Coordinates of C-alpha atoms in Angstrom, one line a residue:
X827 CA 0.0 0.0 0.0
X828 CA 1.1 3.4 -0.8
X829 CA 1.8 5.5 1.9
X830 CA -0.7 8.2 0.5
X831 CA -3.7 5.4 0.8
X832 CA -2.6 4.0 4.4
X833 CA -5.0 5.4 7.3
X834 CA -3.6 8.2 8.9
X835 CA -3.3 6.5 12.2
X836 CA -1.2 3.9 10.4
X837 CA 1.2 6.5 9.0
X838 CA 1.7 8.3 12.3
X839 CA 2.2 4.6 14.0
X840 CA 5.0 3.9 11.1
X841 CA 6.6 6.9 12.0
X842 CA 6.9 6.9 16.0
X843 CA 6.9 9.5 18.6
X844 CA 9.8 10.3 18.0
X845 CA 9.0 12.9 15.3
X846 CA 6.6 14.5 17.7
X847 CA 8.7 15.0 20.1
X848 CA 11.1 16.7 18.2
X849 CA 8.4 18.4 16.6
X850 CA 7.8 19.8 20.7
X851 CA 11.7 20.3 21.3
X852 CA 12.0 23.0 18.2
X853 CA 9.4 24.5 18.7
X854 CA 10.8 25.3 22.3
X855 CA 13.7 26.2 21.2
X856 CA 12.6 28.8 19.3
X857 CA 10.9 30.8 21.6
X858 CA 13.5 33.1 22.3
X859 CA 12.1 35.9 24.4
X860 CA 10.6 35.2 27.6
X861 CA 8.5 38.1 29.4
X862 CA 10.1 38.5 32.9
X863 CA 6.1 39.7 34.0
X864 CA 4.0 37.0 33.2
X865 CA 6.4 34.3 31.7
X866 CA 5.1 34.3 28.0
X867 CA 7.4 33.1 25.4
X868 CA 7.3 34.9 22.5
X869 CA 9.1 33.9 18.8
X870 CA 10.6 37.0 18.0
X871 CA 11.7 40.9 19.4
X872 CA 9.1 42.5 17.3
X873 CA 6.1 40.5 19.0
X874 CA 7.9 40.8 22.5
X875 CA 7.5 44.2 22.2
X876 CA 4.1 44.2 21.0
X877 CA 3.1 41.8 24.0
X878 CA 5.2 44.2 26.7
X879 CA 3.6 47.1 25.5
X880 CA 0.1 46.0 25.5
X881 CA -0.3 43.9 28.3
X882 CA 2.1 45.9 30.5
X883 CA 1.9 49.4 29.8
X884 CA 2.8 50.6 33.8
X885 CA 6.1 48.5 33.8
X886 CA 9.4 49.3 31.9
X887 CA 10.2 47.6 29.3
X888 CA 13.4 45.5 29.8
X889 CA 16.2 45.2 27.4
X890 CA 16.7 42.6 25.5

C-alpha cells in the first residue's frame, strides 16, 4: 500500500513519537524571548515588544 492510501493512524504509527517530540523540542527552542512579568514566550523581538507594551503598559520595558 502506498503510503498516500494507508489510514492516517497507520502512518503516524510507522513513524513513531519520536518525530513529535522533536516536533515539541523545536518548537521550544525557538521561543526566544521570555516576558520577565508573566512568563510568556514569544518567537521574536518585534512580538515581545508588541506583548510588553500591551499587556504591560505601567512596567518598563526591559532590554533585551
Amino acid at each position: 500500500v502506498v503510503q498516500g492510501q494507508q489510514p492516517i493512524p497507520q502512518r503516524d504509527q510507522d513513524k513513531g513519537d519520536d518525530s513529535v517530540a522533536n516536533q515539541k523540542t523545536a518548537a521550544k527552542a525557538a521561543l526566544v524571548h521570555t516576558c520577565p512579568v508573566c512568563r510568556v514566550s514569544n518567537a521574536d523581538l518585534k512580538t515581545f515588544k508588541q506583548h510588553f507594551e500591551s499587556k504591560h503598559p505601567k512596567s518598563q520595558m526591559v532590554s533585551v
